[in-house]
Short mmCIF file of C-alpha atoms in Angstrom, two decimals:
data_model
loop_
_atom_site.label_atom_id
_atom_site.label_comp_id
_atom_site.label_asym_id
_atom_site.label_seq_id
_atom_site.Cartn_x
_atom_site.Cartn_y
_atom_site.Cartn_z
CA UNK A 1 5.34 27.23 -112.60
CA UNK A 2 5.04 24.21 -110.87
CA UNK A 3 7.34 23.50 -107.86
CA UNK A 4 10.45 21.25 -108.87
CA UNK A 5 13.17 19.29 -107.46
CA UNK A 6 16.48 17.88 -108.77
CA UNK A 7 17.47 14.29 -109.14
CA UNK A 8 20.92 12.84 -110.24
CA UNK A 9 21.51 9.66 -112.14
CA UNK A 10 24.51 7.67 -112.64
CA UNK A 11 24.18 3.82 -112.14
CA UNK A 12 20.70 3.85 -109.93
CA UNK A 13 19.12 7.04 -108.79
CA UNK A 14 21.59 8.75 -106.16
CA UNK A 15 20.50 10.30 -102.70
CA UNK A 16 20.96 14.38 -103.16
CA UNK A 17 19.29 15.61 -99.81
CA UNK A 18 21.29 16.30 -96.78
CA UNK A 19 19.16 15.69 -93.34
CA UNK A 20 20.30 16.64 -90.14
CA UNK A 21 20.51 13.63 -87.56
CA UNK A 22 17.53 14.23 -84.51
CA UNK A 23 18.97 14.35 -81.03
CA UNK A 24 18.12 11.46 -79.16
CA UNK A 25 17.85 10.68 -75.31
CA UNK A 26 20.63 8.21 -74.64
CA UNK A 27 19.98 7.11 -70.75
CA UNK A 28 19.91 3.09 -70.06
CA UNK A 29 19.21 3.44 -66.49
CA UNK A 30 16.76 0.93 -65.69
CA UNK A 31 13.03 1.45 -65.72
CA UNK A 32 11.36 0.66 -62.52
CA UNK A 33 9.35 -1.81 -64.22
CA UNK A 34 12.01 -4.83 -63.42
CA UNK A 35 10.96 -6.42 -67.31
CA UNK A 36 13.72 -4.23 -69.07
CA UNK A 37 16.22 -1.58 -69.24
CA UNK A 38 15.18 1.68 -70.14
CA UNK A 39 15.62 1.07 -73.96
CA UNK A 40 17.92 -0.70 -76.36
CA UNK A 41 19.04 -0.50 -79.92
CA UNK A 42 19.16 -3.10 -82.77
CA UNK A 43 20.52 -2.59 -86.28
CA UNK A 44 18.59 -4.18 -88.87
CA UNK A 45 19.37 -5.48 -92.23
CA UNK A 46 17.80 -5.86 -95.37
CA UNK A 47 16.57 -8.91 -96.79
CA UNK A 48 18.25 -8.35 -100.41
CA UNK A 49 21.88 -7.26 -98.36
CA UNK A 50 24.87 -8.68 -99.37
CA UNK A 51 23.24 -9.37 -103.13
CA UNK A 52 24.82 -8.08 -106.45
CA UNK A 53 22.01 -5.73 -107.14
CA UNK A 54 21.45 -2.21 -108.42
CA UNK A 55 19.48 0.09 -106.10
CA UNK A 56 16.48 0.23 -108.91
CA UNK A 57 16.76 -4.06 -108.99
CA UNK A 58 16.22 -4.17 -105.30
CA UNK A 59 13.28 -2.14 -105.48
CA UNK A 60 11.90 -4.52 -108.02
CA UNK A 61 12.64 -7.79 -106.29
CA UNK A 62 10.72 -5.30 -103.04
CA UNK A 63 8.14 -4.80 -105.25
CA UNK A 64 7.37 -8.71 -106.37
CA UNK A 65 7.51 -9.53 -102.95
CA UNK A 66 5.42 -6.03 -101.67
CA UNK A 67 2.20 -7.54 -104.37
CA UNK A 68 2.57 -10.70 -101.88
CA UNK A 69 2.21 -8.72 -98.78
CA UNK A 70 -0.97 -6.50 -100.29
CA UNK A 71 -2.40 -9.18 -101.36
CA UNK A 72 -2.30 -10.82 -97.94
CA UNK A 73 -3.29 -7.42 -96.18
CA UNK A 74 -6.25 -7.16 -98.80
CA UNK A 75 -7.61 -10.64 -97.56
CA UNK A 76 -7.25 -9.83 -93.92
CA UNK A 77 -9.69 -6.63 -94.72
CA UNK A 78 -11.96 -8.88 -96.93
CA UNK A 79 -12.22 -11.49 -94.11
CA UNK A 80 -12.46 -8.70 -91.09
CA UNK A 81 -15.20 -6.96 -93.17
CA UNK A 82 -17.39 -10.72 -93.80
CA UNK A 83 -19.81 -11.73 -90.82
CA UNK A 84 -18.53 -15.43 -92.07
CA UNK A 85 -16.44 -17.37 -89.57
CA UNK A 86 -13.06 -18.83 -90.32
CA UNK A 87 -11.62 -21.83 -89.46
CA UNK A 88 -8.19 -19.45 -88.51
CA UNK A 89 -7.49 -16.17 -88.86
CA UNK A 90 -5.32 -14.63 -91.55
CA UNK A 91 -2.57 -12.71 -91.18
CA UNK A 92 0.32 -10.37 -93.05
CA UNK A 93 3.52 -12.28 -92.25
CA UNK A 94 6.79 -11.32 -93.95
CA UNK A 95 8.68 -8.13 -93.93
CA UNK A 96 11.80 -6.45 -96.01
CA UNK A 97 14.09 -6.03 -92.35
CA UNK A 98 15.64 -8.85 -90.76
CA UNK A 99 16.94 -8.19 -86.26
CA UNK A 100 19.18 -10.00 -84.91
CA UNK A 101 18.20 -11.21 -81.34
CA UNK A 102 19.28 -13.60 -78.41
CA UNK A 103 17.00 -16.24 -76.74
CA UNK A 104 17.33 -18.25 -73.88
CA UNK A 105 19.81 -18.57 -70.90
CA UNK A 106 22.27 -19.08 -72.13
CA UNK A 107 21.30 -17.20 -75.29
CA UNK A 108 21.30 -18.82 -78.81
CA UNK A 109 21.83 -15.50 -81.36
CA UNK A 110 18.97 -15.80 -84.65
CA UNK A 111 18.22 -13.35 -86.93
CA UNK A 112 13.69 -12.42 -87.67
CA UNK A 113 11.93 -10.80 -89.65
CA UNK A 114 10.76 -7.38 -88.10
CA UNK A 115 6.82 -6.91 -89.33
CA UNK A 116 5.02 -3.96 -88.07
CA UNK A 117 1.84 -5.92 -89.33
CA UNK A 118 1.41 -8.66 -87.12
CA UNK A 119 1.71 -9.48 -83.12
CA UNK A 120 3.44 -12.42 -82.54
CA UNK A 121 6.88 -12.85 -81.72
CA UNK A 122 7.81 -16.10 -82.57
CA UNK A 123 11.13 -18.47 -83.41
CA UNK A 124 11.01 -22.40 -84.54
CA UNK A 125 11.59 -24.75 -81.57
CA UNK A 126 12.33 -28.47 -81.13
CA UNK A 127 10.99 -30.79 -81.19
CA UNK A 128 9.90 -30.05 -84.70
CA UNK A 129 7.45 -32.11 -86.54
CA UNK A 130 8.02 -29.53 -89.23
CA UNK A 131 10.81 -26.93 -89.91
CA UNK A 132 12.04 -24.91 -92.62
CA UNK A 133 15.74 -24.69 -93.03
CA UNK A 134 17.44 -21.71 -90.93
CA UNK A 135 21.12 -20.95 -90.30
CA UNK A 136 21.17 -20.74 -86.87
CA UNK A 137 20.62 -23.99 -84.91
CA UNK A 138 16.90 -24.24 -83.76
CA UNK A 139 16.09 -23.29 -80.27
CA UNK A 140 15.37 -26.30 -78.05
CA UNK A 141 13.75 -24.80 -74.35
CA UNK A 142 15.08 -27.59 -72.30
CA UNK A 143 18.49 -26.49 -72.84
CA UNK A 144 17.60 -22.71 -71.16
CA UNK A 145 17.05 -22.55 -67.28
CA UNK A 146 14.99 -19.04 -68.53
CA UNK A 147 11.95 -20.84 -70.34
CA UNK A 148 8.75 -21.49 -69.67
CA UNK A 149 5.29 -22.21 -70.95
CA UNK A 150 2.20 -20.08 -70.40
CA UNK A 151 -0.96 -21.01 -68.92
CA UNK A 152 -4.00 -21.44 -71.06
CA UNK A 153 -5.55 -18.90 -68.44
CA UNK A 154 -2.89 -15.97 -69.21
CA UNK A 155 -4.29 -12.89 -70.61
CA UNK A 156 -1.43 -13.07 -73.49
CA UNK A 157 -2.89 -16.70 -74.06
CA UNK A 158 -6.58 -15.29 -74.49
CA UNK A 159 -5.05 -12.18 -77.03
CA UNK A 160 -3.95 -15.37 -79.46
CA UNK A 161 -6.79 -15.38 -82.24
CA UNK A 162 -6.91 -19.03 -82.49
CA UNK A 163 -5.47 -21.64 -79.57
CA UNK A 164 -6.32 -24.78 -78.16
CA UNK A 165 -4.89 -25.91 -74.50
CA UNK A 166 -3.50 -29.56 -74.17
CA UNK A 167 -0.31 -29.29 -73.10
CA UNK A 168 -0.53 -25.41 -72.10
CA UNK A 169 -1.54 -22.48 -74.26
CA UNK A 170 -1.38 -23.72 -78.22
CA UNK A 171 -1.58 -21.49 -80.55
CA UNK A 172 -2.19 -21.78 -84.58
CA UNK A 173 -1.26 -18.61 -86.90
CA UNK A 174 -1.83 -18.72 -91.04
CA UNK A 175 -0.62 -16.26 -92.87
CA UNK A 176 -2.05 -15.10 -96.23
CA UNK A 177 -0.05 -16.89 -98.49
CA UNK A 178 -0.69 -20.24 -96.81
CA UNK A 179 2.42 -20.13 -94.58
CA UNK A 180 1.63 -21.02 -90.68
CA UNK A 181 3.37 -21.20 -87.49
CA UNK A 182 2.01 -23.32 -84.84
CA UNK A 183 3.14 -24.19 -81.23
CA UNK A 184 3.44 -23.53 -77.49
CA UNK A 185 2.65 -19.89 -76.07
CA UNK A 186 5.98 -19.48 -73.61
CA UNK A 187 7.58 -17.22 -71.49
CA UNK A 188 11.86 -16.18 -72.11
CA UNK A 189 14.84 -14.29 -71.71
CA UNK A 190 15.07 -12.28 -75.04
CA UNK A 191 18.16 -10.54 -75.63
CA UNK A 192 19.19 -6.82 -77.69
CA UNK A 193 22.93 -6.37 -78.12
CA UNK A 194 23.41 -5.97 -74.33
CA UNK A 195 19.60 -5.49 -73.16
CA UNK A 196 18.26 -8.32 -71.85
CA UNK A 197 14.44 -8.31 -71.58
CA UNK A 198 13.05 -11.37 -69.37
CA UNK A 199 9.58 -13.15 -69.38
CA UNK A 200 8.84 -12.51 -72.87
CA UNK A 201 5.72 -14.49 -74.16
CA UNK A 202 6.70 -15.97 -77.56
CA UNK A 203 5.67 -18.75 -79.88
CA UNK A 204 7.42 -21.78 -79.82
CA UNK A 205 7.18 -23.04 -83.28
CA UNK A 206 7.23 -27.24 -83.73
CA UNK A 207 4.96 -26.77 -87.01
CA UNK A 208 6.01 -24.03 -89.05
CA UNK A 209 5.09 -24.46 -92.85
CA UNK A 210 5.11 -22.41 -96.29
CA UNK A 211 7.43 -19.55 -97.72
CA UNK A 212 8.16 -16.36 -96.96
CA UNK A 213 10.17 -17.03 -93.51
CA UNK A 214 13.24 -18.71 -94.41
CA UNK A 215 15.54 -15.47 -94.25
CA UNK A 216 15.06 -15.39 -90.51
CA UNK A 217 14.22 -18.15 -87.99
CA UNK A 218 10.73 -16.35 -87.00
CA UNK A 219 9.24 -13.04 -86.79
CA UNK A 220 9.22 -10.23 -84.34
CA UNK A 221 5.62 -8.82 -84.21
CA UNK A 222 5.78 -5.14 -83.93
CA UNK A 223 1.71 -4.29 -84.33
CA UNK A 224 -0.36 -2.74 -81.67
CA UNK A 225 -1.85 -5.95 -80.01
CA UNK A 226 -1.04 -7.07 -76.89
CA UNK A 227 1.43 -9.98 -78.08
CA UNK A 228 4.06 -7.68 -79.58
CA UNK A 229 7.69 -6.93 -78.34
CA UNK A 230 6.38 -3.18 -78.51
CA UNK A 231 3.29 -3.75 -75.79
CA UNK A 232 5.27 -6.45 -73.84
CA UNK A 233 7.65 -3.26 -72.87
CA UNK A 234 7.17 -1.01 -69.90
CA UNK A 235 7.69 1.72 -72.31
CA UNK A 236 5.32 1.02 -75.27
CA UNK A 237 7.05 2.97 -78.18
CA UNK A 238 9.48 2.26 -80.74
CA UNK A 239 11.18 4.10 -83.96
CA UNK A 240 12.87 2.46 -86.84
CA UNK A 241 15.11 4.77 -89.30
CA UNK A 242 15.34 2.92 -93.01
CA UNK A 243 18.61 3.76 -94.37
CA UNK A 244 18.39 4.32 -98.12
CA UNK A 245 18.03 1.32 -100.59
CA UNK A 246 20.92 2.06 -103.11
CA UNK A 247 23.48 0.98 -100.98
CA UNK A 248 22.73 -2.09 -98.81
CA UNK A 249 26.00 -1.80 -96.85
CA UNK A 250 24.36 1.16 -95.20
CA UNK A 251 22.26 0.24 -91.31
CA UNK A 252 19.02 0.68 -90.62
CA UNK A 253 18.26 1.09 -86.94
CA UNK A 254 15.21 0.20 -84.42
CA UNK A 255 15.24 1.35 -81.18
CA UNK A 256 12.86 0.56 -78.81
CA UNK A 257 11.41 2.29 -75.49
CA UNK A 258 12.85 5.81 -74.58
CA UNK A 259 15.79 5.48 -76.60
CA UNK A 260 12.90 5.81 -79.64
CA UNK A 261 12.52 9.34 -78.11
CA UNK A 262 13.23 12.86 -80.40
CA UNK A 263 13.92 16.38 -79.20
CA UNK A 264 13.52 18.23 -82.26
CA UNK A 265 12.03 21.47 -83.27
CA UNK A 266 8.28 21.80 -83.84
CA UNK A 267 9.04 22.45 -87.21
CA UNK A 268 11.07 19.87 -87.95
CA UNK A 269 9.06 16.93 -86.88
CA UNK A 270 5.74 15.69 -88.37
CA UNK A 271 3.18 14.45 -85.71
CA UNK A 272 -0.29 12.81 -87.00
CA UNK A 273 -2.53 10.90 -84.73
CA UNK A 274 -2.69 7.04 -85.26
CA UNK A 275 -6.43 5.67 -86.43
CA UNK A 276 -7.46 2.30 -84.39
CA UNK A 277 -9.81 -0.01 -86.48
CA UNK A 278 -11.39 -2.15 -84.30
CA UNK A 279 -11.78 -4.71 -87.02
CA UNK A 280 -7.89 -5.01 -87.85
CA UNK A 281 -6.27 -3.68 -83.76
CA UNK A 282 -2.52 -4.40 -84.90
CA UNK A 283 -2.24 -2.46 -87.92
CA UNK A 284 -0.67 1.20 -87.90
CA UNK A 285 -3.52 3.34 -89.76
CA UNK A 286 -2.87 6.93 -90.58
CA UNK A 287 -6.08 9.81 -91.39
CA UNK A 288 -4.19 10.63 -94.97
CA UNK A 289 -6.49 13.72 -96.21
CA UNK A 290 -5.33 14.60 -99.61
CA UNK A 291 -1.77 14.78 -102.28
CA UNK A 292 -0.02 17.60 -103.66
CA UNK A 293 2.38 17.15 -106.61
CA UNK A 294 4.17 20.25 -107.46
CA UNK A 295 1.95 23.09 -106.60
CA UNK A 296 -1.35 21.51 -107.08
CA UNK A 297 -3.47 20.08 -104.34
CA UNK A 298 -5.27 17.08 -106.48
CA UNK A 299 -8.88 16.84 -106.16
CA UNK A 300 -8.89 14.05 -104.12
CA UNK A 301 -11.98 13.23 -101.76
CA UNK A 302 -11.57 13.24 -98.52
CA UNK A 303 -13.33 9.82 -98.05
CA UNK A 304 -11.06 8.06 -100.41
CA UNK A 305 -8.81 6.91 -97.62
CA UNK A 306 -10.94 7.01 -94.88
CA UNK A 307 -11.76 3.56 -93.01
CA UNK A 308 -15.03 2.26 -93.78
CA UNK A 309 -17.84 0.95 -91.13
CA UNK A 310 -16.84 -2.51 -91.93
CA UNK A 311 -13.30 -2.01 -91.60
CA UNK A 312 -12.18 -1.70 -94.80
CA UNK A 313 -10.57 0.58 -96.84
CA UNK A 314 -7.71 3.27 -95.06
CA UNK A 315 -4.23 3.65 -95.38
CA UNK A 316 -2.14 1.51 -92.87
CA UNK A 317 1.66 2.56 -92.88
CA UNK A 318 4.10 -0.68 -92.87
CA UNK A 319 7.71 -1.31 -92.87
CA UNK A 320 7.20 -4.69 -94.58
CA UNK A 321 5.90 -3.54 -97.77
CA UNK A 322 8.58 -1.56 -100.20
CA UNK A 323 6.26 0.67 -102.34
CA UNK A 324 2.92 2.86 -101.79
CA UNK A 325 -0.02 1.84 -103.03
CA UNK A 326 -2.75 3.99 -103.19
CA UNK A 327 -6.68 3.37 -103.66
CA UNK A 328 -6.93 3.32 -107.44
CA UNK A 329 -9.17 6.66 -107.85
CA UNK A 330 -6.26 8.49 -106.13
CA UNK A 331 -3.53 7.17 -108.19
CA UNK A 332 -5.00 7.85 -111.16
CA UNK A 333 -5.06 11.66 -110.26
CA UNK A 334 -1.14 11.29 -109.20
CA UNK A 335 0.08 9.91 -112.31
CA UNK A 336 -2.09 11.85 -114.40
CA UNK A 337 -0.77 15.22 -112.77
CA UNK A 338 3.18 13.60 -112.54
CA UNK A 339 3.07 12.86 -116.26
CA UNK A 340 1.71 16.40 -117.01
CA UNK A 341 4.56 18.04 -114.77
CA UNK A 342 7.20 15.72 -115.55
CA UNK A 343 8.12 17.32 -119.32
CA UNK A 344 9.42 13.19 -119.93
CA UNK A 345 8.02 10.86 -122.41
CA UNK A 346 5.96 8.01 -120.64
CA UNK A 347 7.93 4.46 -121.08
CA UNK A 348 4.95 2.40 -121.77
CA UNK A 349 6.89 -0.61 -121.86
CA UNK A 350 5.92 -2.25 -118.81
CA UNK A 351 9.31 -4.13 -118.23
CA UNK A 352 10.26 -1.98 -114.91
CA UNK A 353 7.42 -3.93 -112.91
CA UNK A 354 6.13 0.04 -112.22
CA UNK A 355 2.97 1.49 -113.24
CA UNK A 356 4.16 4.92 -114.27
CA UNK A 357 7.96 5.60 -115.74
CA UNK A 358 9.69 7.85 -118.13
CA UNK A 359 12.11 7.38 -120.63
CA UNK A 360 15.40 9.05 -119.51
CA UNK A 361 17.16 11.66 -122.19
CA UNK A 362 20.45 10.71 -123.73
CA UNK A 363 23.43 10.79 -121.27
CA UNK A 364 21.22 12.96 -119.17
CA UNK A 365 22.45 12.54 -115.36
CA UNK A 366 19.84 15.45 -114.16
CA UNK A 367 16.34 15.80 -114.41
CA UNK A 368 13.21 18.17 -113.01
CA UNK A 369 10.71 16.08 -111.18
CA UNK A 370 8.08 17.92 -109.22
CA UNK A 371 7.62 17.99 -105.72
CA UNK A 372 5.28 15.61 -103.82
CA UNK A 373 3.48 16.43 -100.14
CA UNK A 374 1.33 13.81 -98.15
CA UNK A 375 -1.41 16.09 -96.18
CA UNK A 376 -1.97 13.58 -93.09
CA UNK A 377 -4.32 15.36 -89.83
CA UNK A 378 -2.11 17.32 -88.54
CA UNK A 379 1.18 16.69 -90.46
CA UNK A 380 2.27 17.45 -94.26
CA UNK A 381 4.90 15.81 -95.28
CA UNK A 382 6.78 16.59 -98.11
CA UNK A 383 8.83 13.78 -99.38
CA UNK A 384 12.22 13.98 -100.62
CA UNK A 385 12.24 13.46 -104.37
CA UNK A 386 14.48 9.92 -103.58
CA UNK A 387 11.30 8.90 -101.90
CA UNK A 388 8.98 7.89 -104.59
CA UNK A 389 11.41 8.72 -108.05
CA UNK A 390 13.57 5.21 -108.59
CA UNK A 391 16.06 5.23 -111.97
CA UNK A 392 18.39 3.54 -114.15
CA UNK A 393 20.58 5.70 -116.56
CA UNK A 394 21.93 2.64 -117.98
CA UNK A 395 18.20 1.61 -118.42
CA UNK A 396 17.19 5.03 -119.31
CA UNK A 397 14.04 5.00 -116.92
CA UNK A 398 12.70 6.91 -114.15
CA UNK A 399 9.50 5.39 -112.28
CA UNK A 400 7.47 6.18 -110.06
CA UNK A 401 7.81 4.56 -106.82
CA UNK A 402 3.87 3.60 -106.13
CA UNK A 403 1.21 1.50 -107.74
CA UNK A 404 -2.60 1.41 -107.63
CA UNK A 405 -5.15 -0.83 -105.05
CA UNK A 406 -8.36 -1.41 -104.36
CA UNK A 407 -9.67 -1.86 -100.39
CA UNK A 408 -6.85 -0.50 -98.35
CA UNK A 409 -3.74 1.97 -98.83
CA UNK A 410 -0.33 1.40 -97.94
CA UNK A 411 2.42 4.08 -97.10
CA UNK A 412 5.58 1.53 -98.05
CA UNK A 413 8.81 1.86 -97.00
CA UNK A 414 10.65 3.65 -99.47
CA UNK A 415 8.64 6.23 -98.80
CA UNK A 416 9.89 6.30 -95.14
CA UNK A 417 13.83 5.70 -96.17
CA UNK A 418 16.35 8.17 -94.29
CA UNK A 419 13.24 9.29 -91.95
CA UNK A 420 13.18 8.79 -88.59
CA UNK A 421 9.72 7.12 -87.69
CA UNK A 422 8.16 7.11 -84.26
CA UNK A 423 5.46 4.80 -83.19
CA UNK A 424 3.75 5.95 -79.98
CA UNK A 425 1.45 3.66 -78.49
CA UNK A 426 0.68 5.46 -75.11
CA UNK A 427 0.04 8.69 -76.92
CA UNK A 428 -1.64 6.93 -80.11
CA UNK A 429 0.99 9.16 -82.19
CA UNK A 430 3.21 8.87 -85.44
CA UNK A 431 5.89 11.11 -86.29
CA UNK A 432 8.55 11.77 -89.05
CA UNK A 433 11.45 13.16 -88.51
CA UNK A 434 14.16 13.39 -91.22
CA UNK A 435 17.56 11.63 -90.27
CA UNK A 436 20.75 10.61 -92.15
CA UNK A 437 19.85 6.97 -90.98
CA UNK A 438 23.08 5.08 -91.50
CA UNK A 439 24.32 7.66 -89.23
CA UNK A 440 22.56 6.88 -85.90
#
């Protein structure tokens, strides 16, 4: 028999797992690096919080804006994997988590969008020849004592992928879907709750154009690159916990340098080393090795999410993207083998915005749904059944939580919700560690 869990229904698909909350290392003494305290904490909040939405409506508004973000990563792998130059680089942009930060002395509070997917922190600036509307007032420099621009002949000014140097370092990023950012590489006082962290190197944005970044006032690159808050920090590792989507008043929580330290058993957390792809540096790859879904290990081949010699292909994990999607051979197998375990009629509608769901029995609030393990080097993780099964009773549909793609893989952020996930840079490490999130 194959190897079940149980879900509950009632309005969305409710959490039934309880997970024990990881110890953490508390101390804020001061590292002897003089850029910032030890480590620091900042609660994060979704971009569809506050809305009038069920937890299986969220997930679909995630999932519209996920098949942006794909298609964005898809053309950064197409264009790292052509010998063709480009007039500018392309990057990810976007994200589903907005932070709320400080900049400037005195500090001006804005709320960004957190991307693991790109480097550059960044925040609009005046003057502005072009600005999209934001809430907060936009940051004008001359007002902070703290500010000041880079040299063209920084290091953090040569890691920009396109610049120009006029009046200091200029810098130009375009994201996939046409959106840019464009202005003055500085230095500044960025601020955490309490932690202040000085001489950060940020954009200074007087052109910023396109969609996408009008929940926040910028982004906060998390990738691996030099330009990111992560390697700007004495301590280069960070962990974000993603509280579960069906109920948006629940916190999600980053914490960054040792406070993104675990003490946990060795059985408890999942370590698997991080892949570096010389053709795409920032981005988080994983070595994913195979799928089980009940009992069965699917015949999967090994290659199937391996990085190619061009850069292409592999399976990058992302907070900014909602969903998995998996190269399209792989899939296949999974949904073939879910619908044959599942005992549940396939809803071949297609009005869920899902590949594969199931029509729901009559005032059923329970079903069997069959167990689901991602075999990374090193690490299988088994995913709680909340993880990748979304539902509606009053719908009467159950879907599956990941789609199909062709070129690259993506381990999405459902798939991460109420696990606590470490990003190591010094040790080139990922780990999982399940955590009641709204908790921490």
């Amino acid at each position: 028999m194959a190897s079940t869990t149980s879900l509950s229904f009632v309005l969305a698909l409710a959490v039934f797992a309880i997970f024990s909350s990881p110890a953490f290392s508390t101390s804020r003494r001061a590292l002897e690096h003089p850029k910032m305290q030890k480590g620091f904490r900042v609660r994060l909040r979704h971009v569809d919080s506050g809305k009038n939405l069920t937890r299986f409506e969220r997930i679909q508004h995630g999932v519209k804006r996920g098949r942006n973000r794909l298609q964005r990563l898809k053309a950064m792998a197409l264009v790292a994997s052509s010998s063709s130059e480009i007039e500018s680089p392309v990057l990810p942009g976007n994200g589903e988590y907005l932070m709320k930060l400080a900049i400037g002395t005195p500090p001006e509070t804005y709320s960004a969008i957190l991307d693991t997917g790109s480097d550059l922190i960044w925040t609009q600036c005046k003057p502005c020849t072009q600005c999209f509307d934001q809430s907060n007032p936009i940051f004008d420099p001359k007002k902070s004592s703290s500010f000041s621009k880079l040299s063209c002949s920084s290091q953090l000014c040569e890691a920009l992928p396109q610049t120009s140097c006029n009046d200091g370092c200029e810098y130009l990023y375009t994201y996939g879907d046409y959106s840019s950012t464009q202005g003055i590489l500085a230095s500044e006082t960025l601020t955490f709750g309490k932690a202040s962290v000085p001489n950060v190197a940020f954009g200074c944005g007087a052109d910023n154009e396109g969609s996408g970044f009008s929940q926040g006032a910028g982004l906060v690159g998390l990738g691996r690159g030099p330009l990111s808050l992560v390697s700007q920090l004495k301590e280069p590792k960070f962990s974000y916990c993603l509280a579960s989507v069906d109920d948006t008043t629940k916190t999600s929580t980053l914490l960054m340098g040792s406070l993104a330290s675990v003490n946990a058993s060795s059985s408890a957390i999942k370590t698997t080393p991080l892949i570096h792809n010389p053709a795409q540096p920032s981005f988080y790859y994983l070595s994913l090795e195979g799928i089980s879904v009940g009992d069965s290990r699917l015949p999967i081949k090994k290659s199937t999410f391996s990085l190619q010699d061009d850069g292409s292909g592999g399976l990058i994990i992302d907070s900014g993207t909602t969903i998995t999607y998996l190269e399209e051979s792989a899939f296949n197998l999974v949904a073939k083998e879910f619908t044959s375990q599942i005992n549940l009629p396939v809803d071949s509608s297609g009005s869920t915005g899902l590949e594969v769901c199931f029509t729901l029995p009559s005032g059923s609030t329970n079903i069997e749904v069959p167990k689901m393990v991602f075999h990374f080097d090193g690490a299988d993780l088994e995913l709680p059944a909340e993880n990748y099964m979304i539902g509606d009773a009053s719908m009467r549909v159950a879907c599956l939580a990941m789609g199909s793609s062709n070129g690259m893989s993506i381990l999405g952020n459902v798939q991460q919700q109420n696990m606590l996930v470490l990003h190591d840079l010094e040790k080139e490490t990922l780990s999982f560690l399940p955590a009641q999130c709204d908790l921490l």
